[in-house]
Tab-separated table of C-alpha atoms in Angstrom:
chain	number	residue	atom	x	y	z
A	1038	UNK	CA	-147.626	191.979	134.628
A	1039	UNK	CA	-144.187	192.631	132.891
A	1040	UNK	CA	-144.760	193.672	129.217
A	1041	UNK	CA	-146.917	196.384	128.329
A	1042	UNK	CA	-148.326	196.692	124.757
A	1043	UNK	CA	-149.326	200.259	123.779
A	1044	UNK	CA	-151.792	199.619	120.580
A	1045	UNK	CA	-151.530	203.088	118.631
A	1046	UNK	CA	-154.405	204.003	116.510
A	1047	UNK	CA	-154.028	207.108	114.298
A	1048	UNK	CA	-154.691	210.535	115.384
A	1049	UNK	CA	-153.456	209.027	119.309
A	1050	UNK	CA	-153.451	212.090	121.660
A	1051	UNK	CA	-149.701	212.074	123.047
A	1052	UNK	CA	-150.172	212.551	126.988
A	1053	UNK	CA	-152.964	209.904	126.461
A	1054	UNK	CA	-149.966	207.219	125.102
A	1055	UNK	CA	-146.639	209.182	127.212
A	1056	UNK	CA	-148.857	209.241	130.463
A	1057	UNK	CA	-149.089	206.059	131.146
A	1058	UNK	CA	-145.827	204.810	129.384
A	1059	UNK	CA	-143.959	207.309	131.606
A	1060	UNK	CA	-145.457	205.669	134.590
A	1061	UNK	CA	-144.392	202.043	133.553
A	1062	UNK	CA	-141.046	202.989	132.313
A	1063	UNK	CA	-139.976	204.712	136.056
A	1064	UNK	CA	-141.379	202.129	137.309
A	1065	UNK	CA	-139.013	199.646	135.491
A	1066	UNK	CA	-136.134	202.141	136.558
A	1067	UNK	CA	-136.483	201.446	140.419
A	1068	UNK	CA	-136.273	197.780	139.325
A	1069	UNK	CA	-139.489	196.465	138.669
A	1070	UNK	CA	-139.876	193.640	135.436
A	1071	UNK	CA	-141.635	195.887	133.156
A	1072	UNK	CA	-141.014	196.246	129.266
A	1073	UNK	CA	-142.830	198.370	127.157
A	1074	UNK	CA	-143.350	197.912	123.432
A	1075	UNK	CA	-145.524	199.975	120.721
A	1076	UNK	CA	-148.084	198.109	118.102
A	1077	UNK	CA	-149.851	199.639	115.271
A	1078	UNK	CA	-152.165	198.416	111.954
A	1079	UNK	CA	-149.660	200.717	110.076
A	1080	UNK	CA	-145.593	201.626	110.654
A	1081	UNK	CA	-146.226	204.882	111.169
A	1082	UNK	CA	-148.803	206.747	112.930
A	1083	UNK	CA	-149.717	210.423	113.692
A	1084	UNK	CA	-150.615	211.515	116.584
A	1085	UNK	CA	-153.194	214.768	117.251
A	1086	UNK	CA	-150.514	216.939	118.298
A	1087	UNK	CA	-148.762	216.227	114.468
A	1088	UNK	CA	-145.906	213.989	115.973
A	1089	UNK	CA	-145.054	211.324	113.644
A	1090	UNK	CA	-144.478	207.952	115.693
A	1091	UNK	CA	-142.998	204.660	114.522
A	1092	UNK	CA	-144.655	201.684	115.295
A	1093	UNK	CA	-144.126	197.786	115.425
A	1094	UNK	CA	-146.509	195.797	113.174
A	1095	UNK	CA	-146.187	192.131	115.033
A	1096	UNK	CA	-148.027	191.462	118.634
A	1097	UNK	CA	-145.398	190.128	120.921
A	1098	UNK	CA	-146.232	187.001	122.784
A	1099	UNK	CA	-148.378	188.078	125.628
A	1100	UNK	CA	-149.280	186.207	128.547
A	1101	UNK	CA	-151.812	186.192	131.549
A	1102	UNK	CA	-149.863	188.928	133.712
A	1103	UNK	CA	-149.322	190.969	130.468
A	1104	UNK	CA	-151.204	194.273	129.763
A	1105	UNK	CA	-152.668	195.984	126.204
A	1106	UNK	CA	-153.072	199.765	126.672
A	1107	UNK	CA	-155.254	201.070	124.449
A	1108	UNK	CA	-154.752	205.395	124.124
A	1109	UNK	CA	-157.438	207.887	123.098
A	1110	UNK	CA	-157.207	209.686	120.180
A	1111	UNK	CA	-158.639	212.863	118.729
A	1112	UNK	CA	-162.277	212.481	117.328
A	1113	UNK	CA	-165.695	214.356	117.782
A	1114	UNK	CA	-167.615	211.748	118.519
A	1115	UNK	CA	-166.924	207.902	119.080
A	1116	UNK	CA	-168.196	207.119	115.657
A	1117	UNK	CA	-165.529	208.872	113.928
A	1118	UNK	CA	-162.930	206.628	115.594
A	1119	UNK	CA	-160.618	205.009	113.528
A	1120	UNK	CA	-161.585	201.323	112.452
A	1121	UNK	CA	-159.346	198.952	113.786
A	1122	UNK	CA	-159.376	196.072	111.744
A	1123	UNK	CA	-160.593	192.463	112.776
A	1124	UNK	CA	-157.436	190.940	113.565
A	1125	UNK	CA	-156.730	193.468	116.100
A	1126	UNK	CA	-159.681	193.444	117.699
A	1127	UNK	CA	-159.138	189.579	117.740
A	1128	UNK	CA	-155.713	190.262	119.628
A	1129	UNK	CA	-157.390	192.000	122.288
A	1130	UNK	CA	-160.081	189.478	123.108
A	1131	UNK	CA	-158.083	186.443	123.452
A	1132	UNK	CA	-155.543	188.699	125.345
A	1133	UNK	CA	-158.333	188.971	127.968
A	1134	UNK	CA	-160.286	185.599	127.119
A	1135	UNK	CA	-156.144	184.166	128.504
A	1136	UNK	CA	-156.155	185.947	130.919
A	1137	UNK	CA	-154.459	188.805	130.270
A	1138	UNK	CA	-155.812	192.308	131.332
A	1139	UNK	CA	-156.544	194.700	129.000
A	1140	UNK	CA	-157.223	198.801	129.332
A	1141	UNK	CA	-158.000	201.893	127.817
A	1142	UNK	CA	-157.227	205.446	128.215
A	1143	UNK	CA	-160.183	208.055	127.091
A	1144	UNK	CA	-161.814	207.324	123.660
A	1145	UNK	CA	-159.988	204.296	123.694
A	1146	UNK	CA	-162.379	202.473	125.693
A	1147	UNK	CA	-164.252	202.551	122.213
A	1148	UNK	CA	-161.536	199.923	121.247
A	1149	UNK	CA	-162.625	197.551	123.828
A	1150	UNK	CA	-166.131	198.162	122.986
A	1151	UNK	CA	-165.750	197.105	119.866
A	1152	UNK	CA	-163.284	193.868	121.301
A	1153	UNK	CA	-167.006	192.853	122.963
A	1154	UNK	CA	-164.798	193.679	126.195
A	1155	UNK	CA	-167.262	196.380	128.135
A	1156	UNK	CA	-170.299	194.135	128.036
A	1157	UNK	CA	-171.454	193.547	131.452
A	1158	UNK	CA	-168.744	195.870	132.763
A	1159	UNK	CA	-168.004	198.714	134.364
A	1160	UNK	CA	-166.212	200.981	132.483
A	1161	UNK	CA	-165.743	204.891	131.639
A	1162	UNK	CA	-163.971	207.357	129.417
A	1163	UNK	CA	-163.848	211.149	128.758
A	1164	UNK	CA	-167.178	213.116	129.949
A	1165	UNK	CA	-167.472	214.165	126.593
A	1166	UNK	CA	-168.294	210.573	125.591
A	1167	UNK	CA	-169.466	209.421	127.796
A	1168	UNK	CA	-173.216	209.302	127.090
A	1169	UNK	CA	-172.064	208.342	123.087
A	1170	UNK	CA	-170.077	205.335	124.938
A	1171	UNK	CA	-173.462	203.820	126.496
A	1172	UNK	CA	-175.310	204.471	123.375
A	1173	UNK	CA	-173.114	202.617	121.474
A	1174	UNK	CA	-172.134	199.852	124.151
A	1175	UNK	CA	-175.778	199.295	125.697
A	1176	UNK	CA	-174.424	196.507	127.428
A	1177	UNK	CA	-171.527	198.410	129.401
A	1178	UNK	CA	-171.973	199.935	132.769
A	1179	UNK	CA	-171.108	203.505	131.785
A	1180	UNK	CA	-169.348	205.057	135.284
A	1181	UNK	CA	-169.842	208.755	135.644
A	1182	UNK	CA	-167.457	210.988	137.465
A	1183	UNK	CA	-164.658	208.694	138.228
A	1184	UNK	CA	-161.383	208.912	137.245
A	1185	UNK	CA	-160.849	205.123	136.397
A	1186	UNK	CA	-162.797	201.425	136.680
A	1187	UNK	CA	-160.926	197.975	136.814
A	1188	UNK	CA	-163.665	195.251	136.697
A	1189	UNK	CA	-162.535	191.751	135.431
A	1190	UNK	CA	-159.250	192.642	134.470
A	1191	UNK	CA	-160.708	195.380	132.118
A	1192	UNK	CA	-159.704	198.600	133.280
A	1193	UNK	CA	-160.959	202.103	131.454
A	1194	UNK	CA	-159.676	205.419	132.160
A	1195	UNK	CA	-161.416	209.021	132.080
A	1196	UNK	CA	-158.767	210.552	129.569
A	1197	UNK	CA	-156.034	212.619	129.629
A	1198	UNK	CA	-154.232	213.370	132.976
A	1199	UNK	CA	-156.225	209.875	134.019
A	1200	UNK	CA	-154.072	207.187	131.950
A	1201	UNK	CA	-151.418	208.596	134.352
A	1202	UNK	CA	-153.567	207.384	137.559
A	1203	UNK	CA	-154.680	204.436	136.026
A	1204	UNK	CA	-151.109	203.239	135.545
A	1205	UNK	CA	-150.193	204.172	138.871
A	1206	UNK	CA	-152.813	202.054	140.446
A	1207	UNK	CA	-151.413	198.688	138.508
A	1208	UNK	CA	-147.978	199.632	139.696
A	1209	UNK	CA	-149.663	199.526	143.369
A	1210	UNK	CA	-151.806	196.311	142.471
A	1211	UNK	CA	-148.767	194.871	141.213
A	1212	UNK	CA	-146.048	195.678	143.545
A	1213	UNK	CA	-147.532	198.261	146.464
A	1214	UNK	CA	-148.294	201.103	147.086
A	1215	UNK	CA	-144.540	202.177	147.608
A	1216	UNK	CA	-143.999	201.239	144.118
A	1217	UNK	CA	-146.676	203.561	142.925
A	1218	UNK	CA	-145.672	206.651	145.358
A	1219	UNK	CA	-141.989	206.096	144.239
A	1220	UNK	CA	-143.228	206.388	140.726
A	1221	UNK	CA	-145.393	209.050	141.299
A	1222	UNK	CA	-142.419	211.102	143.064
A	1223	UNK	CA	-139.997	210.903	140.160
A	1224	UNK	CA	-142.754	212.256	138.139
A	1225	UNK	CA	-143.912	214.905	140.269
A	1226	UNK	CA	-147.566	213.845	140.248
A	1227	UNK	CA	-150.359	213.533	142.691
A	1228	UNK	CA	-150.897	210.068	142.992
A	1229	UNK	CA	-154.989	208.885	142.696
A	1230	UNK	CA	-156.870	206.363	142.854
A	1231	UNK	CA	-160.589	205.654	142.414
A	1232	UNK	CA	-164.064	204.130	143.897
A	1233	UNK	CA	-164.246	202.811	147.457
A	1234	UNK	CA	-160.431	203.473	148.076
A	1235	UNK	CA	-158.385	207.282	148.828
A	1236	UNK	CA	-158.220	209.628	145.632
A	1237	UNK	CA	-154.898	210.126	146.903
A	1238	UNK	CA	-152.381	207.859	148.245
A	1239	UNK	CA	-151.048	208.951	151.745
A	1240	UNK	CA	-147.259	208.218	151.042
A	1241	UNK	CA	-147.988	211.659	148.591
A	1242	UNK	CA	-151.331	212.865	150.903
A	1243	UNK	CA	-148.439	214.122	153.125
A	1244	UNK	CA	-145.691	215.132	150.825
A	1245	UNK	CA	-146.693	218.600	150.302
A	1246	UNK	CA	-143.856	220.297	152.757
A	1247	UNK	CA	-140.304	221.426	151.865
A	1248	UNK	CA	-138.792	219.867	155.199
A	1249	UNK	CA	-135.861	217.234	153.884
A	1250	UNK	CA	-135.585	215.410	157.542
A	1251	UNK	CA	-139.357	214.607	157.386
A	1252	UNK	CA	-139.004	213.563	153.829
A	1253	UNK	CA	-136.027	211.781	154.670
A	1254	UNK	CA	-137.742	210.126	157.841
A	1255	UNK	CA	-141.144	209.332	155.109
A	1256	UNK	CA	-138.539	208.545	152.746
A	1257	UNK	CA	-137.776	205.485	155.725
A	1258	UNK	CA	-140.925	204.874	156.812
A	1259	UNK	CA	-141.963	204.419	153.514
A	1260	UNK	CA	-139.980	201.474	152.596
A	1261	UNK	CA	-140.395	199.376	155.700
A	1262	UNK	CA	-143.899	200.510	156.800
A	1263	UNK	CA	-144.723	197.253	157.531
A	1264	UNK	CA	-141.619	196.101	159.973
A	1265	UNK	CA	-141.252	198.129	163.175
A	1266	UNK	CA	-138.990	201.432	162.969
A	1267	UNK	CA	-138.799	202.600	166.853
A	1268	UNK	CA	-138.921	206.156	167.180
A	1269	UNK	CA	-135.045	206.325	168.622
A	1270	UNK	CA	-133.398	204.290	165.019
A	1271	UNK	CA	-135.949	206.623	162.849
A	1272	UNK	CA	-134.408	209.780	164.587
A	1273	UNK	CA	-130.532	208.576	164.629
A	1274	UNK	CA	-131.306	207.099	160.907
A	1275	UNK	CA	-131.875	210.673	160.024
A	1276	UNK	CA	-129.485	212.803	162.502
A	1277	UNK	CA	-131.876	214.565	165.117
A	1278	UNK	CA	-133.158	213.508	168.570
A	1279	UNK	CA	-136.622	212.068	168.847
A	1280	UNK	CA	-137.758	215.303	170.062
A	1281	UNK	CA	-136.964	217.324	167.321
A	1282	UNK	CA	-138.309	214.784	164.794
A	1283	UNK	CA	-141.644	214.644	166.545
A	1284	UNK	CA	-141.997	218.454	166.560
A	1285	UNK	CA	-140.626	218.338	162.686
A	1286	UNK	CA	-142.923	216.148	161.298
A	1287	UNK	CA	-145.489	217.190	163.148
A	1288	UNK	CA	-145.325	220.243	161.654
A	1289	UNK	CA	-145.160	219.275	158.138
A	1290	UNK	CA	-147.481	216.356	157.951
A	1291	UNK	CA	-149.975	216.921	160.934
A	1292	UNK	CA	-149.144	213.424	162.004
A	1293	UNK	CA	-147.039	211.392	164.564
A	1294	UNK	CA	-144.401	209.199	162.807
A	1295	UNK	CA	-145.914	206.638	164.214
A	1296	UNK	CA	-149.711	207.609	163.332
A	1297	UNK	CA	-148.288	207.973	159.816
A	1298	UNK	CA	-146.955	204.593	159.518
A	1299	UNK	CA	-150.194	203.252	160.612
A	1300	UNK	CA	-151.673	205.449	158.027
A	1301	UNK	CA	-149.476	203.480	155.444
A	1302	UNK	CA	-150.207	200.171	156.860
A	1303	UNK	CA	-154.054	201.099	156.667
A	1304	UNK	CA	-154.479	202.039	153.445
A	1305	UNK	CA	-152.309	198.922	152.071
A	1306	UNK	CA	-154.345	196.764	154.219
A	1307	UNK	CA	-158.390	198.278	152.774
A	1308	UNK	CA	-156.489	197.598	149.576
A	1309	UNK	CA	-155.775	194.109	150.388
A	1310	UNK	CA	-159.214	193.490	151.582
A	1311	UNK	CA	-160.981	194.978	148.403
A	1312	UNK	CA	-159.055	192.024	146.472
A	1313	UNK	CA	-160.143	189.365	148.663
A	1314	UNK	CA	-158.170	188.887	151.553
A	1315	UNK	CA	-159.489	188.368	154.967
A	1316	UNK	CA	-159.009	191.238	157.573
A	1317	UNK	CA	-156.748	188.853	159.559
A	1318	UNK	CA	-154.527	188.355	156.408
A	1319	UNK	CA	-154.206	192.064	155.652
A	1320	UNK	CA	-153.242	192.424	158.830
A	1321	UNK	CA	-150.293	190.404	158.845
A	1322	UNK	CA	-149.284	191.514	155.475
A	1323	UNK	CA	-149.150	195.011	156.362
A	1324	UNK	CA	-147.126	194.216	159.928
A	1325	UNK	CA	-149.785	194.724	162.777
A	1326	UNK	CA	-149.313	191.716	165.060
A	1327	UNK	CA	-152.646	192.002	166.303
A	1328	UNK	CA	-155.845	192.034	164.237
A	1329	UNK	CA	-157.617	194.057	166.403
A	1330	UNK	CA	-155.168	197.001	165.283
A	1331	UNK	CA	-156.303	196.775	162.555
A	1332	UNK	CA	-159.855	196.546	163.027
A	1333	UNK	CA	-159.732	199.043	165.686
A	1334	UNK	CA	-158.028	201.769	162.835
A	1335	UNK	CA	-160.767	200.653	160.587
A	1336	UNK	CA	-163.373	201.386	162.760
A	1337	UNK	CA	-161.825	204.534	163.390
A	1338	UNK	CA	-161.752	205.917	160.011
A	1339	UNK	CA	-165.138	204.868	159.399
């Protein structure tokens, strides 16, 4: 996807919007096409923190690898939501009926409720609503205890601190996971992710230590996980014998540099595999020459 459409509904909670625009927008710093832009039914809206933002009035043309980001906003219950009027609900249907992908941070899954977009889906939204969401939606699949779903390019968010880890994980769907930690580093934040695959990402699992060769050596490894980085160029590329590396990041990360790089290469490859791709594929994508590696380190974990 390239442009991102926030749709701003009065009353928008402001870490529910800045979140996940923050995440886009570094994102776009380290080079990567995305352009953000800001829609609302009125010029200006306020959000629940008394902020007054100015809005645009006219969609942009959107197409299929385009995303709609729909923020929560304060409310008691989902019924006092503001009404969004026909015409935008319209917008975000055909946005996903063109395939386009459209998502939602806390009460804003209400919006895609509304857009007909949760029926038959898997979807979820702050725990206080959670129970109003599959009252009002009986035909969504309300997820407890999760911090986001993605099913059929409609992707809902808990609320909060979540639209942050919800944008993270389209930054890694669309560009890797080195994308995502890269991100995630600029912004301090503990990179997550949801379901079947790590809450955490391991490029940040590991990235709790105040050593600066390590992090220079991840810093490496982390860009070129999957081409081969001998042990001899990742110690000279950093200015300390193999030895001393070894010891080094032993220390901080618990992990060989090699047994980390394989750690890299296995999490981008279960990631692969969860969209489709054969075991054999994901192999090669990630750099193991072999399958079998990679069967053999999936075997393992399980």
């Amino acid at each position: 996807m390239s442009r991102i459409v926030f749709l701003l509904v009065p009353g928008v909670h402001l870490l529910d919007l800045a979140g996940p625009a923050q995440v886009f927008s570094s994102a776009a710093g380290f080079g990567h096409p995305y352009t953000l832009s800001y829609v609302a039914e009125q010029p200006q809206v306020t959000t629940a923190q008394g902020l007054p933002l100015v809005a645009g009035l006219d969609w942009p043309e959107l197409g299929p690898g385009d995303l709609i980001v729909v923020p929560g906003w304060r409310a008691v219950t989902l019924a006092d939501a503001p009404a969004l009027g026909s015409a935008t609900l319209k917008v975000l249907r055909d946005h996903h009926a063109g395939g386009g992908t459209v998502a939602s941070v806390c009460a804003g899954a209400e919006a895609l409720g509304q857009a007909g977009l949760l029926d038959g889906r898997r979807c979820t939204t702050h725990h206080d609503v959670q129970d109003e969401l599959a009252l009002r939606h009986p035909g969504a699949v309300v997820v407890r205890d999760v911090l986001f779903t993605a099913d059929d390019r409609v992707i809902t968010s808990a609320g909060i601190a979540s639209g942050i880890d919800l944008a993270l994980h389209l930054v890694a769907t669309d560009h890797g996971p080195a994308a995502a930690a890269q991100a995630a580093r600029e912004m301090v934040v503990y990179a997550r992710r949801n379901g079947h695959e790590p809450q955490s990402s391991a490029m940040l699992r590991h990235r709790s230590h105040l050593d600066d060769t390590v992090h220079r050596a991840q810093n490496l490894i982390d860009a070129r996980f999957d081409r081969p980085l001998p042990l001899p160029a990742l110690a000279a590329a950093v200015g300390v014998s193999e030895r001393t590396l070894t010891r080094l990041f032993g220390r901080a990360t618990g992990l060989t540099p090699l047994r980390y790089q394989q750690t890299l290469r296995l999490e981008r490859a279960q990631h692969l595999i969860s969209h489709g791709a054969t075991i054999d594929a994901a192999a090669c994508s990630v750099g193991f020459e072999d399958p079998r590696m990679l069967r053999r380190l999936r075997a393992r974990t399980v």
